[in-house]
Coordinates of N, CA, C and O in Angstrom, one line a residue:
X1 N 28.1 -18.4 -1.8 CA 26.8 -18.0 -2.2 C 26.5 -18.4 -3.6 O 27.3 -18.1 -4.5
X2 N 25.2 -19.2 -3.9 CA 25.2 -19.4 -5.2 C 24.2 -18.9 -5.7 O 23.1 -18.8 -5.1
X3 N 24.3 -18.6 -7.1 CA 24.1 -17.7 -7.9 C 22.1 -17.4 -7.7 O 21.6 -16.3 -7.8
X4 N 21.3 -18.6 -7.3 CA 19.8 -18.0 -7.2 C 20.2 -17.0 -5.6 O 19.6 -16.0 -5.3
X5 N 21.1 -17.6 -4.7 CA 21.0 -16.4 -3.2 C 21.3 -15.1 -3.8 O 20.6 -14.1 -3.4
X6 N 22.4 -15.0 -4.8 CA 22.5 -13.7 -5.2 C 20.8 -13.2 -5.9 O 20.0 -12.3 -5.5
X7 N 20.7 -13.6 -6.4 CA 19.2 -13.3 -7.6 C 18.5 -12.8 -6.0 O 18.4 -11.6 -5.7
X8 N 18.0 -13.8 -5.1 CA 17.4 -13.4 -3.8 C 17.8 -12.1 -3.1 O 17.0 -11.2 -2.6
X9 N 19.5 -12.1 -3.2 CA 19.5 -10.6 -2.3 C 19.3 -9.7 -2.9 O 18.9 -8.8 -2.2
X10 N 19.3 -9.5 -4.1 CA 19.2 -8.6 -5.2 C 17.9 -8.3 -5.1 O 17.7 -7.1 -4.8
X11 N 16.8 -9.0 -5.3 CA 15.7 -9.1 -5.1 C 15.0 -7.5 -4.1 O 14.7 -6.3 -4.3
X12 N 15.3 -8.5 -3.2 CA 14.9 -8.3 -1.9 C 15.5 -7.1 -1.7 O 14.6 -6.2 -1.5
X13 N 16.7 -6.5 -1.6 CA 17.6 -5.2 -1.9 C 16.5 -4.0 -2.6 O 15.8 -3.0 -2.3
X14 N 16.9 -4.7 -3.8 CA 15.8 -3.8 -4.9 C 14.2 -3.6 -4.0 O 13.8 -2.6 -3.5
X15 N 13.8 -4.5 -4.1 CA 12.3 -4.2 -3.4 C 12.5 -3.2 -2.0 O 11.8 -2.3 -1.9
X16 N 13.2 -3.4 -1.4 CA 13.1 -2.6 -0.2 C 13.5 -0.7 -0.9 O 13.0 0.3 -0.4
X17 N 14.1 -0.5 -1.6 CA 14.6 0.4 -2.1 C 14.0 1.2 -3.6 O 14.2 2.4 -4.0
X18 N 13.1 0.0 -4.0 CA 11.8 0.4 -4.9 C 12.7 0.6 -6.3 O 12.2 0.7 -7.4
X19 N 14.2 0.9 -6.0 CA 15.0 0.3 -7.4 C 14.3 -0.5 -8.7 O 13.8 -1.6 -8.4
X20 N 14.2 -0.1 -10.3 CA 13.2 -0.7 -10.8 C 11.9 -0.4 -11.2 O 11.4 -0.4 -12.3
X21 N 11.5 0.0 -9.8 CA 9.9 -0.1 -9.9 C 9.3 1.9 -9.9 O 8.7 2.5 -10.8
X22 N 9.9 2.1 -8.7 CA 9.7 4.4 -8.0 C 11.3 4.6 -7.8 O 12.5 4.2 -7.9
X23 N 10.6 5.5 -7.5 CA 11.6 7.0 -6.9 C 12.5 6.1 -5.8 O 12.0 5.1 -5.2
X24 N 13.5 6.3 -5.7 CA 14.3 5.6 -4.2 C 13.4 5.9 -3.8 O 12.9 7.0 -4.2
X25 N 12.8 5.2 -2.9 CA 12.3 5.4 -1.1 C 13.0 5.9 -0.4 O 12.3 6.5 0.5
X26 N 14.3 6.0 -0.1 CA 14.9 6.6 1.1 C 14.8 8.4 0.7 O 15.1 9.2 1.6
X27 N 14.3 8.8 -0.7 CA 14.2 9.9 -0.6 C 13.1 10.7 -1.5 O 13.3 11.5 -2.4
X28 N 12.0 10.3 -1.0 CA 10.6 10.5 -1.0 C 10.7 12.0 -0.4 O 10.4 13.1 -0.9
X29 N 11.2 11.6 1.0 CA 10.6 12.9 2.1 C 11.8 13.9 1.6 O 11.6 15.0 1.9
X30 N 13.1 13.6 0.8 CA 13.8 14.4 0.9 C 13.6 16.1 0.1 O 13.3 16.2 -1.1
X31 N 13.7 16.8 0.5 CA 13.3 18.2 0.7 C 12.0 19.1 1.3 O 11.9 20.3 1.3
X32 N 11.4 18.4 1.5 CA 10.3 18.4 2.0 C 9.9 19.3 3.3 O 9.7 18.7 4.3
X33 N 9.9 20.7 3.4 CA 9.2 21.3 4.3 C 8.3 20.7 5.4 O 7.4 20.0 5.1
X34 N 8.6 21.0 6.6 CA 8.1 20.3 7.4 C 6.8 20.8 7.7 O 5.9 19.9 7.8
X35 N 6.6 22.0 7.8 CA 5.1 22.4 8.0 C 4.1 21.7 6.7 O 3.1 21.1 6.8
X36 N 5.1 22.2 5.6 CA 4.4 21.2 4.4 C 4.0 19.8 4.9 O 2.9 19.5 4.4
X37 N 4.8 18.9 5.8 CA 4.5 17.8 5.9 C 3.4 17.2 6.7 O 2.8 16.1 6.6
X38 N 3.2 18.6 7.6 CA 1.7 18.4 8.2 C 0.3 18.9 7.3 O -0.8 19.2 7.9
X39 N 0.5 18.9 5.9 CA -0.9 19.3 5.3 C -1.8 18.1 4.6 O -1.5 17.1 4.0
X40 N -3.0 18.6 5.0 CA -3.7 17.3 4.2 C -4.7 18.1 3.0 O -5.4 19.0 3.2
X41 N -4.6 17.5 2.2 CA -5.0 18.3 1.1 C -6.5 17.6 0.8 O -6.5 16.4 1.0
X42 N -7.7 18.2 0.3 CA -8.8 18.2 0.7 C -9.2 16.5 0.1 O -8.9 16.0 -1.0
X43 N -9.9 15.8 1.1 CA -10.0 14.5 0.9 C -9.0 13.4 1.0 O -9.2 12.2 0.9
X44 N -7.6 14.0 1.3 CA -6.5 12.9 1.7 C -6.9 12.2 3.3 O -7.4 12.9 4.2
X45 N -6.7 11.0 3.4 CA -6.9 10.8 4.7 C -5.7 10.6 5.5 O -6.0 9.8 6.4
X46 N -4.6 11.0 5.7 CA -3.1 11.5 5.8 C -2.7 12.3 5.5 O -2.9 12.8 4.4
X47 N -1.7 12.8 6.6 CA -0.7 13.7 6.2 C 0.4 13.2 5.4 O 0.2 12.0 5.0
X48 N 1.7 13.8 4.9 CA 2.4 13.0 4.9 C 3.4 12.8 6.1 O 4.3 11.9 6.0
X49 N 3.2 13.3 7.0 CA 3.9 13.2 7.9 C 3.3 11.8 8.8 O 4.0 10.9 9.2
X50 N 2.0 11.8 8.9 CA 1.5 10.6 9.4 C 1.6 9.2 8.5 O 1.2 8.2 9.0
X51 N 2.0 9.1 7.3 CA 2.7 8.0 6.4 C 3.9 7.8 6.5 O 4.3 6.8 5.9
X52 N 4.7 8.6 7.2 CA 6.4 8.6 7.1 C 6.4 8.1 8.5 O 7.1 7.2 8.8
X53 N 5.3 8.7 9.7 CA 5.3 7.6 11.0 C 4.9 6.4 11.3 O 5.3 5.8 12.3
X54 N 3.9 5.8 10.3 CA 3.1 4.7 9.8 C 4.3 3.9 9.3 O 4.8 2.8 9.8
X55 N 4.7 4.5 8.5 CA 5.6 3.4 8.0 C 6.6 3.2 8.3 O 7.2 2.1 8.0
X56 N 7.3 4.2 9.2 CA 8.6 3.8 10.4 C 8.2 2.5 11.4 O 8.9 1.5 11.5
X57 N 6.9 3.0 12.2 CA 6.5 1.8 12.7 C 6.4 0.6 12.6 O 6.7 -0.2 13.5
X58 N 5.7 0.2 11.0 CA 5.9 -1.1 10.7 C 7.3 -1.4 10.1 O 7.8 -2.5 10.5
X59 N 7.8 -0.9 9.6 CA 9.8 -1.0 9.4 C 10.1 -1.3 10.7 O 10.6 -2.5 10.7
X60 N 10.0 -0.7 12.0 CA 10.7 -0.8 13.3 C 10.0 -2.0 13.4 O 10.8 -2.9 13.8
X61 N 9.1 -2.3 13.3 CA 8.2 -3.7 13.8 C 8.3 -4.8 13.5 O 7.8 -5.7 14.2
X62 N 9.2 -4.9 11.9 CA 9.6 -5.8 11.5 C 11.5 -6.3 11.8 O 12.1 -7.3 11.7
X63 N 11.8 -5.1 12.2 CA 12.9 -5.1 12.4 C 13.2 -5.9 13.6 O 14.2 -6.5 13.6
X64 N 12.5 -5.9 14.6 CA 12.1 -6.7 15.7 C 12.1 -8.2 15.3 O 12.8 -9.1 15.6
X65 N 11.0 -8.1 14.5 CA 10.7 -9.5 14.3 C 11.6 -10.5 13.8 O 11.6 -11.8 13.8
X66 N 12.4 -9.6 13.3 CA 13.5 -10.1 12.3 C 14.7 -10.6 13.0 O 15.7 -11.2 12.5
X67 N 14.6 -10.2 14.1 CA 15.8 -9.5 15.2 C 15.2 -11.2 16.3 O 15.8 -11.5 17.3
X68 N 14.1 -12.0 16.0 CA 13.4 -12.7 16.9 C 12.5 -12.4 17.9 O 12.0 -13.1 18.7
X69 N 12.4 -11.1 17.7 CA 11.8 -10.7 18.8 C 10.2 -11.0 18.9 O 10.0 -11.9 18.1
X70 N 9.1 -10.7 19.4 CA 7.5 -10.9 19.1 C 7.1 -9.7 19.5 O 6.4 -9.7 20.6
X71 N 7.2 -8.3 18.8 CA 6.7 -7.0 19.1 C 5.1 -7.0 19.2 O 4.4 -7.4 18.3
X72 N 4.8 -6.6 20.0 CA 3.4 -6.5 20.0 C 2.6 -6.2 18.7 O 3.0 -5.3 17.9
X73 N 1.1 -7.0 18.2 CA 0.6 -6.4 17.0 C -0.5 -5.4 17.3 O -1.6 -6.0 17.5
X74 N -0.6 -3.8 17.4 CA -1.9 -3.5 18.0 C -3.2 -3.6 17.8 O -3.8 -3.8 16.7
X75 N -3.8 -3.5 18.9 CA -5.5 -4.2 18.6 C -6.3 -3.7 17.8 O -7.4 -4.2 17.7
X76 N -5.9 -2.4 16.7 CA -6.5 -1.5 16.2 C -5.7 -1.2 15.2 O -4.6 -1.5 15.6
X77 N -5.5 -0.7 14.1 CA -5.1 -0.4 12.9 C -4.2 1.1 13.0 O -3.1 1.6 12.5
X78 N -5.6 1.8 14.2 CA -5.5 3.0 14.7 C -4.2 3.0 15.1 O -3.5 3.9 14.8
X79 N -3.9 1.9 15.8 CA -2.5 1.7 16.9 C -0.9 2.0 15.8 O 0.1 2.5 16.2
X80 N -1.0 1.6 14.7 CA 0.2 2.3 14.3 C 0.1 3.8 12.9 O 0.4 3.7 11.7
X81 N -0.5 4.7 13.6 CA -0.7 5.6 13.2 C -0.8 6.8 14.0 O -1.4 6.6 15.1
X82 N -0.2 8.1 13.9 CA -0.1 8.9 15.1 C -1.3 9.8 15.0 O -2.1 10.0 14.1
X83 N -1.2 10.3 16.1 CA -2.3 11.1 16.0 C -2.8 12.5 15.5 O -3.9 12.8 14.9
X84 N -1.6 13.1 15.9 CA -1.5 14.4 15.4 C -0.8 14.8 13.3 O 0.4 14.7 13.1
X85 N -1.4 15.0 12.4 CA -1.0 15.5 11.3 C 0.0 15.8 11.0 O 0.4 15.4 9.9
X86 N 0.7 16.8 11.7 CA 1.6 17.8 11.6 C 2.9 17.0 12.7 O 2.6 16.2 13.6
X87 N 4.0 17.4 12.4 CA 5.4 17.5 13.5 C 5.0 18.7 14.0 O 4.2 19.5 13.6
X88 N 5.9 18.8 15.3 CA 5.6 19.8 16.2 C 6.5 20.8 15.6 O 6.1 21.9 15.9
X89 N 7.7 20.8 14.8 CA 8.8 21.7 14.7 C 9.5 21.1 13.9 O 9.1 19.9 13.5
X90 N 10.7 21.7 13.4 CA 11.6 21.0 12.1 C 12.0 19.9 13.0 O 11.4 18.9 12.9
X91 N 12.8 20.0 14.0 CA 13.3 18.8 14.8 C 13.1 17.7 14.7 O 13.9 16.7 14.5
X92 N 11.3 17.7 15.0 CA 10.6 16.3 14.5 C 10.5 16.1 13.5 O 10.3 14.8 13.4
X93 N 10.4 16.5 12.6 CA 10.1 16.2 10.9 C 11.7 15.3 10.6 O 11.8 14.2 10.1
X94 N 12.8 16.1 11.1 CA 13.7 15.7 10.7 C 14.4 14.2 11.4 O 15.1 13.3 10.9
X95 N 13.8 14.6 12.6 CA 14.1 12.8 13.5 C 13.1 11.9 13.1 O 13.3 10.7 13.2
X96 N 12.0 12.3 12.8 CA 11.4 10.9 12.0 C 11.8 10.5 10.1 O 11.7 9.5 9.4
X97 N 12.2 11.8 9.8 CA 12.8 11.3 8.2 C 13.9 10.6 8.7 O 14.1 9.6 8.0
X98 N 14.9 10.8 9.8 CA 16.1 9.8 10.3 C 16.0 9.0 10.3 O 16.6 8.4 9.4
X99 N 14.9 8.0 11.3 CA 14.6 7.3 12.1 C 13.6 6.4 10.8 O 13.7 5.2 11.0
X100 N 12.7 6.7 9.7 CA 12.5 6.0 8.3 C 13.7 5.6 7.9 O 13.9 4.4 7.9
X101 N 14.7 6.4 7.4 CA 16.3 6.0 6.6 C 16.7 4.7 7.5 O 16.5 3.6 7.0
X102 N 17.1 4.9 8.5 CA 17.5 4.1 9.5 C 16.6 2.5 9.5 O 17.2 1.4 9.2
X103 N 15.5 2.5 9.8 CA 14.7 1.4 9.6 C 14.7 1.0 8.7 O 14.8 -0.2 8.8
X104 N 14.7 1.4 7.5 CA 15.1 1.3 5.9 C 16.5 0.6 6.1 O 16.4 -0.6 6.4
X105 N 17.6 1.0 6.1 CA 18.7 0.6 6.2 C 18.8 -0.9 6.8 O 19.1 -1.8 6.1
X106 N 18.5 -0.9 8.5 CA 18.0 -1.9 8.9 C 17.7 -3.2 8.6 O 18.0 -4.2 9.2
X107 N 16.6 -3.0 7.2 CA 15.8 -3.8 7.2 C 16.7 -4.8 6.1 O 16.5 -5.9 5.8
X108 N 17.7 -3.7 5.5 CA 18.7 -4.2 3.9 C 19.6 -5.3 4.8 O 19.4 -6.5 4.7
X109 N 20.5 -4.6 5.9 CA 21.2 -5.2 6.5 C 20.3 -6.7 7.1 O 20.8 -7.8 7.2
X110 N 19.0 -6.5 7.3 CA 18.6 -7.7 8.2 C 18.3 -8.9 7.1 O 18.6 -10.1 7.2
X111 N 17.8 -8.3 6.2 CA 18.0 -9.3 4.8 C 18.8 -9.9 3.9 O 18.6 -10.5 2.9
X112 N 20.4 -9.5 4.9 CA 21.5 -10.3 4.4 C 22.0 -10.8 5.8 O 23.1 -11.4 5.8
X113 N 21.5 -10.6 6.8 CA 22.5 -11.0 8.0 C 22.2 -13.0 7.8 O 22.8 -13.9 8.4
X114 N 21.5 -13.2 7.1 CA 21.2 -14.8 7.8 C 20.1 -15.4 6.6 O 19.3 -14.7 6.0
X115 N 20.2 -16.6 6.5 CA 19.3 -17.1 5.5 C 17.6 -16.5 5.3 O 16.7 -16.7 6.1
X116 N 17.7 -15.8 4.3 CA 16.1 -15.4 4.0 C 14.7 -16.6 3.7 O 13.5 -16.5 3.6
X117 N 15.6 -17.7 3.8 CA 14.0 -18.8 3.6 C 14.2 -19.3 5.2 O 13.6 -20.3 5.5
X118 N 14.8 -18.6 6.2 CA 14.3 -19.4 7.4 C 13.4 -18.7 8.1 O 13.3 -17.5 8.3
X119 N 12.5 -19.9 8.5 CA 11.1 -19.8 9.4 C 11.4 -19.1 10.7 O 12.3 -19.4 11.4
X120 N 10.5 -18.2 10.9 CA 10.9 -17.5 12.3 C 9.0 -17.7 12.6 O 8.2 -16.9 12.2
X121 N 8.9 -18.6 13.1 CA 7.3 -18.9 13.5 C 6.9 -19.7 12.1 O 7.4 -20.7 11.5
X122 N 5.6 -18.7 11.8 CA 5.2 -19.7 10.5 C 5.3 -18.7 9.1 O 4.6 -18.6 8.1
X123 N 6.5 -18.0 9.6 CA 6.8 -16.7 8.3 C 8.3 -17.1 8.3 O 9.0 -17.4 9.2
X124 N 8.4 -17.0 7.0 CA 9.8 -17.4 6.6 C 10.7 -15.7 6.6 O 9.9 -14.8 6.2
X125 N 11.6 -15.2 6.8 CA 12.2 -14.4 6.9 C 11.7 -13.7 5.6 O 11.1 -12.7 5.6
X126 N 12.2 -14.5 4.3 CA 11.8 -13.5 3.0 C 9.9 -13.0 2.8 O 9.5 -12.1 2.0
X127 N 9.1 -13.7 3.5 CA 7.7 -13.4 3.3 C 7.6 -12.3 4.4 O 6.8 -11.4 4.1
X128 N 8.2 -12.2 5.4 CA 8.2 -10.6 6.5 C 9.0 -9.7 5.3 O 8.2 -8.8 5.0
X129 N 10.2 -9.6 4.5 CA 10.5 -9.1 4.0 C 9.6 -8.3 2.7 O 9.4 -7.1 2.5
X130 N 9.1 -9.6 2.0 CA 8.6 -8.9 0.8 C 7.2 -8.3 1.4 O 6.8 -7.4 0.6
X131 N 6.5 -8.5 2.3 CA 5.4 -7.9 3.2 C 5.8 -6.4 3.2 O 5.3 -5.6 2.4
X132 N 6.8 -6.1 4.2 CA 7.3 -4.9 4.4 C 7.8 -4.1 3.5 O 8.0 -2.9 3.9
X133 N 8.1 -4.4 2.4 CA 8.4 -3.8 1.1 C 7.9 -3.3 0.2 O 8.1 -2.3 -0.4
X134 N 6.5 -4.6 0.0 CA 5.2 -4.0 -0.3 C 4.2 -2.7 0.4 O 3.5 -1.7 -0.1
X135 N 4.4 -3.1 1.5 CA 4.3 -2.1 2.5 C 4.2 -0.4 2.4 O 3.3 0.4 2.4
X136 N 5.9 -0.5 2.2 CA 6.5 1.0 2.3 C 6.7 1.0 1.0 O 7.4 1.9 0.7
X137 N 6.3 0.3 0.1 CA 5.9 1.1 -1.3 C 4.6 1.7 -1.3 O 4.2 2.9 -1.0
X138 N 4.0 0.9 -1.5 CA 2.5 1.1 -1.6 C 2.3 2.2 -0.5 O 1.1 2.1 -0.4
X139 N 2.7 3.2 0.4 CA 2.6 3.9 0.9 C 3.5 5.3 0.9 O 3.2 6.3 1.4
X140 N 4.7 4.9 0.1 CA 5.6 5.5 -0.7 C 4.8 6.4 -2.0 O 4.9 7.5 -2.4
X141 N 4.1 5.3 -2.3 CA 3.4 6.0 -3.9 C 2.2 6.9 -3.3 O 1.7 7.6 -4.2
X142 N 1.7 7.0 -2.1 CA 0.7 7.8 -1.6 C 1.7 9.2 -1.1 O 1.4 10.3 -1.5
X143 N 2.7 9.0 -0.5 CA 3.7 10.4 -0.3 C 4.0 11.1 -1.7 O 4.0 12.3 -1.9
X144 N 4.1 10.3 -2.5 CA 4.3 10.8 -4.2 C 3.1 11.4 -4.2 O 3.2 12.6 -3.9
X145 N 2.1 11.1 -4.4 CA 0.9 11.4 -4.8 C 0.8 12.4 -3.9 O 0.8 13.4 -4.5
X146 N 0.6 12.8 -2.3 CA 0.5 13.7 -1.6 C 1.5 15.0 -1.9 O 1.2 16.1 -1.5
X147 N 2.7 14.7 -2.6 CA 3.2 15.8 -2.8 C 3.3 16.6 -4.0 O 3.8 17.7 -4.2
X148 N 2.6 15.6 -5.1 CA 2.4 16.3 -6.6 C 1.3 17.2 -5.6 O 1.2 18.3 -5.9
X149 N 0.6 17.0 -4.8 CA -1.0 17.3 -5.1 C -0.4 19.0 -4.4 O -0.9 20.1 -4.8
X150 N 0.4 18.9 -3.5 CA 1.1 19.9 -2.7 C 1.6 20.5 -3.8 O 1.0 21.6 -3.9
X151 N 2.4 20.4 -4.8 CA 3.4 21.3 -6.2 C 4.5 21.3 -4.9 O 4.7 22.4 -4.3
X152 N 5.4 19.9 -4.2 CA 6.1 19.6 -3.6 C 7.0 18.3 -4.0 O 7.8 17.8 -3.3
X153 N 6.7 18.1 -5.6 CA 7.5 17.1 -6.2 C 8.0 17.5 -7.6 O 7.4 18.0 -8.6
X154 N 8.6 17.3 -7.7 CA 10.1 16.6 -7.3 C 10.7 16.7 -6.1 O 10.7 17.8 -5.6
X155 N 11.5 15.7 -5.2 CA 12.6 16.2 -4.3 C 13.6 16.2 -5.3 O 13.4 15.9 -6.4
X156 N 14.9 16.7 -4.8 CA 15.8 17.7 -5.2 C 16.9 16.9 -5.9 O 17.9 17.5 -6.4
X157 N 16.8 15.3 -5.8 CA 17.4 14.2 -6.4 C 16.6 14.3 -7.7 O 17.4 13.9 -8.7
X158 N 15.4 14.6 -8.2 CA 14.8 14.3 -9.3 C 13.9 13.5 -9.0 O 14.1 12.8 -8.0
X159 N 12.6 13.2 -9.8 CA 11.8 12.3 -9.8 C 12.1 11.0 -10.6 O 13.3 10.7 -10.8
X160 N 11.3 10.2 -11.0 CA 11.7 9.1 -11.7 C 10.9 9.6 -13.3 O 9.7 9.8 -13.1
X161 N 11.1 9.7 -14.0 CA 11.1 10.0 -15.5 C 12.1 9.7 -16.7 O 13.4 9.9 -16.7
X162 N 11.3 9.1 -17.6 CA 11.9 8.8 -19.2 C 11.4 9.4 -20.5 O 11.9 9.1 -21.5

């Protein structure tokens, strides 16, 4: 591997992991009450719980794509977003913070299985990557924001501060 693929994985690593930039991403949701996770605080258009399903989805979606697959894109925006606010119970709160980690994880591993500049259609592997990174940041920094607004931040790792 020579030395710009390294600069590349590194990259692409860091971006998915927001290393650099926020808070890890893999632990946004971490401590986070789950009833808490169903609240929308006045004028939010999300829960956080419906951002943590949002963005599992397109993680899983890319994970597909990445995998070769051609997962369906829905006809509506509506389509990857759930419906309901709230988890039904800790259970779910806790199998969808899984099931984010996991697609997260996923997506590190899929970004080193195989050349990042090859075309899978007319998207090169690294442009699905930095898409989905941008992604689950930029929706990462709305869970931040939803949970100062809650007095639900810091998780229990610390925030990001100097």
């Amino acid at each position: 591997m020579n030395s710009n693929s390294k600069i590349v994985d590194q990259t692409v690593a860091h971006a998915l992991s927001g290393k650099g930039a926020h808070v890890a991403t893999p632990s946004i949701f971490a401590g986070l009450d789950w009833k808490v996770a169903g609240n929308q605080p006045a004028g939010a258009p999300h829960s956080i719980f419906q951002l943590l399903k949002h963005m599992t989805y397109w993680q899983d979606w890319v994970v597909k794509w990445l995998d070769g697959k051609r997962p369906p894109v829905p006809k509506h925006a509506s389509g990857s977003w759930p419906d309901t606010p709230d988890p039904v119970d800790a259970e779910e709160w806790k199998e969808a913070v899984k099931d984010f980690r996991v697609t997260l994880d996923e997506l590190g591993r899929q970004s080193r299985k195989t050349d990042v500049f090859a075309m899978l259609g007319k998207k090169s592997r690294l442009e699905m990557l930095q898409t989905i990174a941008s992604h689950t940041s930029y929706h990462a920094g709305q869970v931040v924001l939803l949970r100062q607004m809650l007095k639900k931040w810091p998780p229990p790792s610390g925030g990001l501060t100097w």
